PDB file of C-alpha atoms in Angstrom:
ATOM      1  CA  UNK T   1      20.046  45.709 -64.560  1.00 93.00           C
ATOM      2  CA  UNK T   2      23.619  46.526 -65.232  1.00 97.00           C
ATOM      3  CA  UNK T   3      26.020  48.157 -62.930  1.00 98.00           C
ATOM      4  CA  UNK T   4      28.299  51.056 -64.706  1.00 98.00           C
ATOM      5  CA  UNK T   5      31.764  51.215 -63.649  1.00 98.00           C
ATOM      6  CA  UNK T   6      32.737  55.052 -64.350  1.00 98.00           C
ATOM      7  CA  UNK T   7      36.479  55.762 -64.564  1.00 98.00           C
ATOM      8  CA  UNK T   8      37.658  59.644 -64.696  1.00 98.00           C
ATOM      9  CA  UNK T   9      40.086  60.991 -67.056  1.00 97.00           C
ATOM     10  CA  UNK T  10      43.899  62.685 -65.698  1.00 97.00           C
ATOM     11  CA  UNK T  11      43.832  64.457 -62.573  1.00 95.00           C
ATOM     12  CA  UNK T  12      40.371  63.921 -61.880  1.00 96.00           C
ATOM     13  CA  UNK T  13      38.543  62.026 -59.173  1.00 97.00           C
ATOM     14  CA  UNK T  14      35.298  59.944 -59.045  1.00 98.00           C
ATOM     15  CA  UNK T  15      33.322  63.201 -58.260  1.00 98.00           C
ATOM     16  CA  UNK T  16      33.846  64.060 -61.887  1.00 98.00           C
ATOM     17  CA  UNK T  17      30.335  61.476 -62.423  1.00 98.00           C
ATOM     18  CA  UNK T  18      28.349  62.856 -59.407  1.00 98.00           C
ATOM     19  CA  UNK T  19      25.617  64.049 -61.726  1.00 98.00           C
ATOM     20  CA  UNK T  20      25.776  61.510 -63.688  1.00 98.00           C
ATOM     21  CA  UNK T  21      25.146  58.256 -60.956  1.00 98.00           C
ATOM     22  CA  UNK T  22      22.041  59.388 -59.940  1.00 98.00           C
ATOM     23  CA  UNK T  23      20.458  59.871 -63.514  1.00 98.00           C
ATOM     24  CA  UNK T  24      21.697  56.101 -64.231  1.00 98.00           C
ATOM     25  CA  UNK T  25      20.571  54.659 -60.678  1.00 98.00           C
ATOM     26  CA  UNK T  26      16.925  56.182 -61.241  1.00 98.00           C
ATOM     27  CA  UNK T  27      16.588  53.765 -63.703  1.00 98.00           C
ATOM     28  CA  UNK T  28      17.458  50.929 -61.627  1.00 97.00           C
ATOM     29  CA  UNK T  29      21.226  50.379 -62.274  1.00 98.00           C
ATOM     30  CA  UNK T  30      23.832  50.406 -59.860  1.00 98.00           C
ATOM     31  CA  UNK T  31      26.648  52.622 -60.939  1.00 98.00           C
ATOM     32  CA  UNK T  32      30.616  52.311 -59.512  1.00 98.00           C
ATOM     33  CA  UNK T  33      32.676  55.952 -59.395  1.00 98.00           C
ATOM     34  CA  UNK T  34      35.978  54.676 -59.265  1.00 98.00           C
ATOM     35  CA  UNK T  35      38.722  56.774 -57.316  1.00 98.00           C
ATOM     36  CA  UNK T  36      42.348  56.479 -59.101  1.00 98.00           C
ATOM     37  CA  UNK T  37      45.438  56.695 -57.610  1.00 97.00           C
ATOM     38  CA  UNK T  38      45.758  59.108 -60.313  1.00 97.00           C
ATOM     39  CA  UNK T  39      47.812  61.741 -57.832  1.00 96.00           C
ATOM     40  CA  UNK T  40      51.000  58.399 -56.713  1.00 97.00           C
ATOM     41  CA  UNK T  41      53.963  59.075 -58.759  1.00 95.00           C
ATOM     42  CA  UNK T  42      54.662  55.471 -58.137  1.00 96.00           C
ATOM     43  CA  UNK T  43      51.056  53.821 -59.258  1.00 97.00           C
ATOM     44  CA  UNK T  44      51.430  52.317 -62.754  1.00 95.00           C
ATOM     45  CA  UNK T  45      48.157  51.200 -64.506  1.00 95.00           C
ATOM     46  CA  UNK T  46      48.277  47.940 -62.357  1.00 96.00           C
ATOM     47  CA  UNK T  47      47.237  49.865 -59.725  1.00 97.00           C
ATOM     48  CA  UNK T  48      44.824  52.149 -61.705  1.00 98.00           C
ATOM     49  CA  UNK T  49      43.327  48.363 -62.432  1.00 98.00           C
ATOM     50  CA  UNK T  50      43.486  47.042 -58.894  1.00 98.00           C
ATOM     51  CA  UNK T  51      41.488  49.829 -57.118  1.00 98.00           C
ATOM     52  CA  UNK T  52      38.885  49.627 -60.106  1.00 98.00           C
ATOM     53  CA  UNK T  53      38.237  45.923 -59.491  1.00 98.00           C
ATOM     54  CA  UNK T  54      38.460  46.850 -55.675  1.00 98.00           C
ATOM     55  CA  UNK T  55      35.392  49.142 -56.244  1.00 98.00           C
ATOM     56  CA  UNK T  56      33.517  46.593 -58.228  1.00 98.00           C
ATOM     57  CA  UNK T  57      33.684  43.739 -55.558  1.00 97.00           C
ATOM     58  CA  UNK T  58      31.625  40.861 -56.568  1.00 96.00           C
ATOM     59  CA  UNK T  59      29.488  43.262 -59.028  1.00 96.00           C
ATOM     60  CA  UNK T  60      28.342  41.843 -62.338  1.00 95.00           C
ATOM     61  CA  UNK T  61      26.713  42.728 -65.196  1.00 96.00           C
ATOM     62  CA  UNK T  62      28.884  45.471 -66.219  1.00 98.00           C
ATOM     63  CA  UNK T  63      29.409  48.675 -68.561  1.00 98.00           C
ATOM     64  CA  UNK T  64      32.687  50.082 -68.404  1.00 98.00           C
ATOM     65  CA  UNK T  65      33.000  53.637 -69.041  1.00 98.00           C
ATOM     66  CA  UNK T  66      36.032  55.573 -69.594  1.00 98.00           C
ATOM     67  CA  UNK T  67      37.000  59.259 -70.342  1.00 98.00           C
ATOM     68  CA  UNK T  68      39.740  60.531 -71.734  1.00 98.00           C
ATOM     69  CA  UNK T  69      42.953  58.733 -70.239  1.00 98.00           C
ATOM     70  CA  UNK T  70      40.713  56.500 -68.271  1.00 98.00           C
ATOM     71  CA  UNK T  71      39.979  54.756 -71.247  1.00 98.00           C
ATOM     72  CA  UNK T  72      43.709  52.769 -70.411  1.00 98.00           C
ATOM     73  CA  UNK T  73      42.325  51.330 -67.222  1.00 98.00           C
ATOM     74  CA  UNK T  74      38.754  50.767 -68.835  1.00 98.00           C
ATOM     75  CA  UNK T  75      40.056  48.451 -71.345  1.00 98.00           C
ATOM     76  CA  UNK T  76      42.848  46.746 -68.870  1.00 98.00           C
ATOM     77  CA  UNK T  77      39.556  46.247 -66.734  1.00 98.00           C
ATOM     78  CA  UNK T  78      38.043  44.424 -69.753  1.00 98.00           C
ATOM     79  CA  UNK T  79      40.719  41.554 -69.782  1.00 96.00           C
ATOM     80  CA  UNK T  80      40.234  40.979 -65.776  1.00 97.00           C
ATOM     81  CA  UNK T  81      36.332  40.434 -65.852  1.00 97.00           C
ATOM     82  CA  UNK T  82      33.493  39.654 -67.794  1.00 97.00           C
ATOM     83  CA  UNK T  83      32.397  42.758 -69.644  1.00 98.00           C
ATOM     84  CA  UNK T  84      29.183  43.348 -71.640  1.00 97.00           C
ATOM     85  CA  UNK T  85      29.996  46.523 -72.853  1.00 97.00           C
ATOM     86  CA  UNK T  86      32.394  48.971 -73.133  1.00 98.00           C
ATOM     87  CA  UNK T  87      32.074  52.547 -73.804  1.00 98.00           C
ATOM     88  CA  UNK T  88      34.797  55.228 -74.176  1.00 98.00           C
ATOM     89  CA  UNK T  89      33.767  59.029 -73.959  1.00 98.00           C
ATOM     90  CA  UNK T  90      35.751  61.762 -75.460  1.00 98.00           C
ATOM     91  CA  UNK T  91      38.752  59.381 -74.883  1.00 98.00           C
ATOM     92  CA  UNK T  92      41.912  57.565 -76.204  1.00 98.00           C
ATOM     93  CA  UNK T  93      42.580  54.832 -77.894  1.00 98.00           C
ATOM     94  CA  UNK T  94      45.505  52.966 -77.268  1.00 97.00           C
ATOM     95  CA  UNK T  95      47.104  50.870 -79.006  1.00 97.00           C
ATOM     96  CA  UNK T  96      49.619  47.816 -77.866  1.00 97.00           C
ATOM     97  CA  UNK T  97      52.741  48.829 -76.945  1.00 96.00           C
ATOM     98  CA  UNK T  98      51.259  52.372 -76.480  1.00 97.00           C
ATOM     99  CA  UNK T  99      52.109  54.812 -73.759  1.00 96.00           C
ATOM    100  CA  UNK T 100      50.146  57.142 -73.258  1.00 94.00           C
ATOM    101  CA  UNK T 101      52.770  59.531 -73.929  1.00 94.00           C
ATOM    102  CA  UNK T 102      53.778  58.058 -77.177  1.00 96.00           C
ATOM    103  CA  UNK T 103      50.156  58.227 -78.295  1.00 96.00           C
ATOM    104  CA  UNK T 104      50.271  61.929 -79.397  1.00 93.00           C
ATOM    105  CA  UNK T 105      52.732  61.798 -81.345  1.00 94.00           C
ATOM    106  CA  UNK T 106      51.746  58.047 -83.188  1.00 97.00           C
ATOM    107  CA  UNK T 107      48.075  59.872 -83.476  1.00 97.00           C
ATOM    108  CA  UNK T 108      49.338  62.948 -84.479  1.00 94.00           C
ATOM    109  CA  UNK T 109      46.962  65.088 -81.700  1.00 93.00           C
ATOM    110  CA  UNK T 110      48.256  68.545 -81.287  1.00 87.00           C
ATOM    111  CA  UNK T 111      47.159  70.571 -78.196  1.00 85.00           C
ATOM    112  CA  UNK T 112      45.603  74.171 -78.809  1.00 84.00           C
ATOM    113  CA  UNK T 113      48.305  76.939 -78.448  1.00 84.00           C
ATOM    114  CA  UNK T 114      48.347  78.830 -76.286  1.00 85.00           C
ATOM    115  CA  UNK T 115      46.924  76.645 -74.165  1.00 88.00           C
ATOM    116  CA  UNK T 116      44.099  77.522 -71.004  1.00 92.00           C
ATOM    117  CA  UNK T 117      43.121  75.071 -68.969  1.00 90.00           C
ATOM    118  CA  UNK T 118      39.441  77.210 -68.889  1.00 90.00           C
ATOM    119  CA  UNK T 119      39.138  77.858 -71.949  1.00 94.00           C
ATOM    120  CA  UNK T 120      39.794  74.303 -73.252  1.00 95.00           C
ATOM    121  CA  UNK T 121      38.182  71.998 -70.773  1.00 95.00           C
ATOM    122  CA  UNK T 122      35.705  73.970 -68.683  1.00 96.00           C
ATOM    123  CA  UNK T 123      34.330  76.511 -71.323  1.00 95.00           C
ATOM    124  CA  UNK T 124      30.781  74.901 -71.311  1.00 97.00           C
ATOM    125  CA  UNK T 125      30.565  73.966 -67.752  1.00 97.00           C
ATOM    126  CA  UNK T 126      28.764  76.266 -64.988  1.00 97.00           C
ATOM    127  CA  UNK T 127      30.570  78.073 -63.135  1.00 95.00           C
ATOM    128  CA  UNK T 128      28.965  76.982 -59.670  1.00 96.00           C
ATOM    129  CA  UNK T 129      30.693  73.319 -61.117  1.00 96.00           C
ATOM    130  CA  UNK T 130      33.975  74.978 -62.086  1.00 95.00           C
ATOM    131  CA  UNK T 131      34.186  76.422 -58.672  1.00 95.00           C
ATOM    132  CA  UNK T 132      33.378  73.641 -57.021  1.00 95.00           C
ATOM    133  CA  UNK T 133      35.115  71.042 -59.016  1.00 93.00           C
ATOM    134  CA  UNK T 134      38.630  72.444 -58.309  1.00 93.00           C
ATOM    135  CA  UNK T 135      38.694  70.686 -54.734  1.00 94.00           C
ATOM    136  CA  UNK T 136      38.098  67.513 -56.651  1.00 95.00           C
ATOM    137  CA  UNK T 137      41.083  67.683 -59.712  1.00 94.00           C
ATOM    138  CA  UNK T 138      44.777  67.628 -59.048  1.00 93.00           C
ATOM    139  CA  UNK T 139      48.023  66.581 -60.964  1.00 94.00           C
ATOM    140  CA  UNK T 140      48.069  64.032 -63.006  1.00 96.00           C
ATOM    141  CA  UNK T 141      51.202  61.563 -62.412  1.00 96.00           C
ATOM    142  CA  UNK T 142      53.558  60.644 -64.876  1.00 95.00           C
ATOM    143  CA  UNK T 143      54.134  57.156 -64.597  1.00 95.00           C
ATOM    144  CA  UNK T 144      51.036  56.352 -66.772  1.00 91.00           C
ATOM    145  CA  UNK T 145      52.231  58.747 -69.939  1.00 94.00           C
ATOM    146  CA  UNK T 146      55.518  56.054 -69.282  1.00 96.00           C
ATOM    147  CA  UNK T 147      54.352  52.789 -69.349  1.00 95.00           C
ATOM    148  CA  UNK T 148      53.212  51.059 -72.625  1.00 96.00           C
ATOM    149  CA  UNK T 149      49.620  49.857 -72.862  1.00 97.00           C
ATOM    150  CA  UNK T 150      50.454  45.652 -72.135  1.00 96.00           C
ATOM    151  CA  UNK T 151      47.603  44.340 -74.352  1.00 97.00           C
ATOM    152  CA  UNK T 152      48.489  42.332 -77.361  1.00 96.00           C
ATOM    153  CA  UNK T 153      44.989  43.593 -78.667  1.00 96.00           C
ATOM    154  CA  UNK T 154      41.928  44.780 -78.086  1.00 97.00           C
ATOM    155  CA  UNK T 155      39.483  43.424 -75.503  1.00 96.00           C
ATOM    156  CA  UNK T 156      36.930  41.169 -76.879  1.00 94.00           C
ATOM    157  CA  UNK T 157      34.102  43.452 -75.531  1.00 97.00           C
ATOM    158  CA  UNK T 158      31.668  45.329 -77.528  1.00 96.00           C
ATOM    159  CA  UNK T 159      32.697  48.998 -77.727  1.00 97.00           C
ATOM    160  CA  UNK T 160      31.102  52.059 -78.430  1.00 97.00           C
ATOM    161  CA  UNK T 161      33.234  55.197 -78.794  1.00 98.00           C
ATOM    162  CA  UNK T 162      30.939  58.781 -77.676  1.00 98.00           C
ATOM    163  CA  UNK T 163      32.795  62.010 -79.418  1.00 98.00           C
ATOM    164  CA  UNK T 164      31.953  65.693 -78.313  1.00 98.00           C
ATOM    165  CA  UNK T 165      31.482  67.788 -81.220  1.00 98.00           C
ATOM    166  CA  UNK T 166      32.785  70.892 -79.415  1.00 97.00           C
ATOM    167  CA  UNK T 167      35.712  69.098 -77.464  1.00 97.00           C
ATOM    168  CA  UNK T 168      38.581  71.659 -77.569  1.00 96.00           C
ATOM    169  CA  UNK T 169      41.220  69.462 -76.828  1.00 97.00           C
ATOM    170  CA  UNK T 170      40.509  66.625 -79.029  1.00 97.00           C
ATOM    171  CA  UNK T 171      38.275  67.959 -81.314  1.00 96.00           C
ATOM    172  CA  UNK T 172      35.688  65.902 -82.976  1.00 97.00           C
ATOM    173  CA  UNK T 173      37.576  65.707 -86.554  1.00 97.00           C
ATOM    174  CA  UNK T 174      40.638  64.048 -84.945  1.00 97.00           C
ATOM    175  CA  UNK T 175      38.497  61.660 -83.075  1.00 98.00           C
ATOM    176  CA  UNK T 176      36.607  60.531 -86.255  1.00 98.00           C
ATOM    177  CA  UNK T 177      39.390  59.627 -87.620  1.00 98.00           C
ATOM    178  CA  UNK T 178      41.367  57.726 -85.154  1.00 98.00           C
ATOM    179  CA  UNK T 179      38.276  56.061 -84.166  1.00 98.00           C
ATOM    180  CA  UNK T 180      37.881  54.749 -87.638  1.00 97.00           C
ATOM    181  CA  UNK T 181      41.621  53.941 -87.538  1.00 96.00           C
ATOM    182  CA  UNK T 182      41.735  52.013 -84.539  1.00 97.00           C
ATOM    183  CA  UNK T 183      38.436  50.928 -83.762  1.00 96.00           C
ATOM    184  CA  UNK T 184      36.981  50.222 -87.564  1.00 95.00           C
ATOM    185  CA  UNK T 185      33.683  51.599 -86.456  1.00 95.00           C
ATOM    186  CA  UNK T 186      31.945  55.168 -86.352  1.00 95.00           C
ATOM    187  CA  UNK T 187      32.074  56.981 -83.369  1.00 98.00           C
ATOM    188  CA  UNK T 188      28.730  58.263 -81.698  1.00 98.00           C
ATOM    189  CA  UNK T 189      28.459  61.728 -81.318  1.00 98.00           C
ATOM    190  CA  UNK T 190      27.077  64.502 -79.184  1.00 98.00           C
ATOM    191  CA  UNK T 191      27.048  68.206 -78.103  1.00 97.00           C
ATOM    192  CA  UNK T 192      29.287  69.700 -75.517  1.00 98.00           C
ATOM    193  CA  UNK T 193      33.257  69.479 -74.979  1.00 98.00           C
ATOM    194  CA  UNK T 194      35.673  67.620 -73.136  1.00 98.00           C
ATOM    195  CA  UNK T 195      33.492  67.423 -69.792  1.00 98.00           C
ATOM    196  CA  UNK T 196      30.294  65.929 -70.503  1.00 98.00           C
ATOM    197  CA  UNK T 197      29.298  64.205 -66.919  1.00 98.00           C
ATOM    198  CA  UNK T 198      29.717  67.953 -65.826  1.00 98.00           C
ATOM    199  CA  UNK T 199      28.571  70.062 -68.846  1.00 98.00           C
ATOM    200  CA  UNK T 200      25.585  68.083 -70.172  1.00 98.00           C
ATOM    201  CA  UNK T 201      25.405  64.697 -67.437  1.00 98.00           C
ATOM    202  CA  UNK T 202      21.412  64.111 -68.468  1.00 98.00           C
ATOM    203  CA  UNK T 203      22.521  63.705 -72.203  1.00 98.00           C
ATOM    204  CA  UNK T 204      25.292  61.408 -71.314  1.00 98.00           C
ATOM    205  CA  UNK T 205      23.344  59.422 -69.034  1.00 98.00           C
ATOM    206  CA  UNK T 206      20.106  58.993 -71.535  1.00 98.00           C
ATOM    207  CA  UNK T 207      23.541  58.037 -73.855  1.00 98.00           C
ATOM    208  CA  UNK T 208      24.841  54.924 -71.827  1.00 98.00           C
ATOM    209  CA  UNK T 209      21.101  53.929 -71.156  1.00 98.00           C
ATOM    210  CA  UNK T 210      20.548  53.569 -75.065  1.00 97.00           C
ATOM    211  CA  UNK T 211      23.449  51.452 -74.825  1.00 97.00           C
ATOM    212  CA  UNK T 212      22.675  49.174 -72.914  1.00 96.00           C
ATOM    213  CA  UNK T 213      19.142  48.974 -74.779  1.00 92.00           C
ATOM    214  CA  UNK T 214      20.883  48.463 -77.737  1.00 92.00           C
ATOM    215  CA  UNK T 215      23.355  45.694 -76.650  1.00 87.00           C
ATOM    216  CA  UNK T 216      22.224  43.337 -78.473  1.00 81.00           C
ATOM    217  CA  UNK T 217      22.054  44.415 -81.526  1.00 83.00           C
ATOM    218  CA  UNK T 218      25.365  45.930 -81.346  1.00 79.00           C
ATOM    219  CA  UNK T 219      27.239  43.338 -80.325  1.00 82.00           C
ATOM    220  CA  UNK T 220      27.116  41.525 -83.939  1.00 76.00           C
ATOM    221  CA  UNK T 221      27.623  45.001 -85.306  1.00 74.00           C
ATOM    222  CA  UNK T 222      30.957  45.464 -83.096  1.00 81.00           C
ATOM    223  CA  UNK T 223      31.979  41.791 -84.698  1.00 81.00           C
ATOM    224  CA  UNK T 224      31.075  41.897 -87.999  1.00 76.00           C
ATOM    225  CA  UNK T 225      33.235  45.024 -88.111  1.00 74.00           C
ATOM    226  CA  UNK T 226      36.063  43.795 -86.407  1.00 83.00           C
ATOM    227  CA  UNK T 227      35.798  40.507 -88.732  1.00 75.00           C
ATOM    228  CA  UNK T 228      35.713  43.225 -91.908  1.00 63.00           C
ATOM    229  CA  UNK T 229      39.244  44.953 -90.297  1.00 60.00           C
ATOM    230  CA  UNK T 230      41.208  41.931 -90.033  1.00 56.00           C
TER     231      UNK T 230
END
């Protein structure tokens, strides 16, 4: 069984997976909602990393998942343990070197004008979970739209990217292609927008299970294709 280590995106908290845990633990995994400093003006990803491995403890066997910013701390996790799979939902993609912040502009991402926070994230989520879920978001610091991503390159991890076709804020067409840019593979995709684990958590979850069914197989996939890219 595998144990999947869930990181949020900005300004959100572990609570952003609750639906989600249970789907994955029915099946017998054990599943880690990481909480990030994500509110500490002062925390730079070190500590986005530290309290990640803090939640993990002595776990093994794991599936990293990260969405949207979290996918800077879900890859920095990959260099600190043993990994067997990676997974990045409606996320970035760094690149070394790469703020955050400087990854608009190098990607060439353009937020929807005028912008609404409802209208862009939360449009397909219920409203009992909008309601509720504003206890459980805050502001996003600063300090991690600063620092540059310190990886020389990517993890040596198998990696599957997970688009949502009706993401508002980076829509599925941009994703394609800086997934094929970056990653040299095709990203996965699936209904909903930005929110997944609150919009559609069953489809996600059935999502990371094939994953880890399919593990195998794609882990000569994920090499070939980075062999073909150098």
């Amino acid at each position: 069984m595998s144990t999947f280590v869930l990181i949020p995106g900005a300004g959100s908290s572990a609570w952003y997976w609750h639906l989600v845990t249970p789907l994955l633990e029915a099946h017998g995994h054990d599943t880690v909602a990481v909480e990030l400093p994500y509110g500490d003006e002062s925390a730079d990803f070190g500590d986005y990393v530290k309290a990640t491995l803090d939640a993990i403890g002595e776990r093994r066997d794991l599936v990293v998942v990260g969405h949207s910013l979290g996918a800077y701390t879900a890859t920095l996790v990959c260099a600190e343990l043993p990994v067997d799979l990676l997974v990045l939902v409606a996320a970035m993609v760094p690149r070394p070197g790469e703020s955050a912040g400087d990854w608009w502009a190098n990607t060439g991402h353009s937020s929807p004008e005028p912008f609404d926070e409802v209208e862009v994230f939360l449009h397909d989520v219920s409203e009992e979970l909008v309601a509720e879920g504003w206890d459980h978001v805050g502001e996003q610091a600063g300090r991690p739209f600063e620092d540059p991503w310190p990886l020389t390159e990517w993890p040596d991890v198998p990696t599957r990217f997970l688009l949502c076709r009706d993401d508002r804020f980076f829509t599925a067409e941009f994703q394609r292609r800086v997934v094929r840019e970056r990653l040299r593979i095709e990203p996965d995709e699936m209904g909903g927008g930005h929110l997944p684990a609150l919009a559609r958590p069953a489809e996600l979850a059935d999502r990371l299970l094939r994953y880890v069914g399919e593990l195998d197989a794609h882990r000569d996939d994920w090499r070939i294709a980075q062999t073909l890219g150098e």
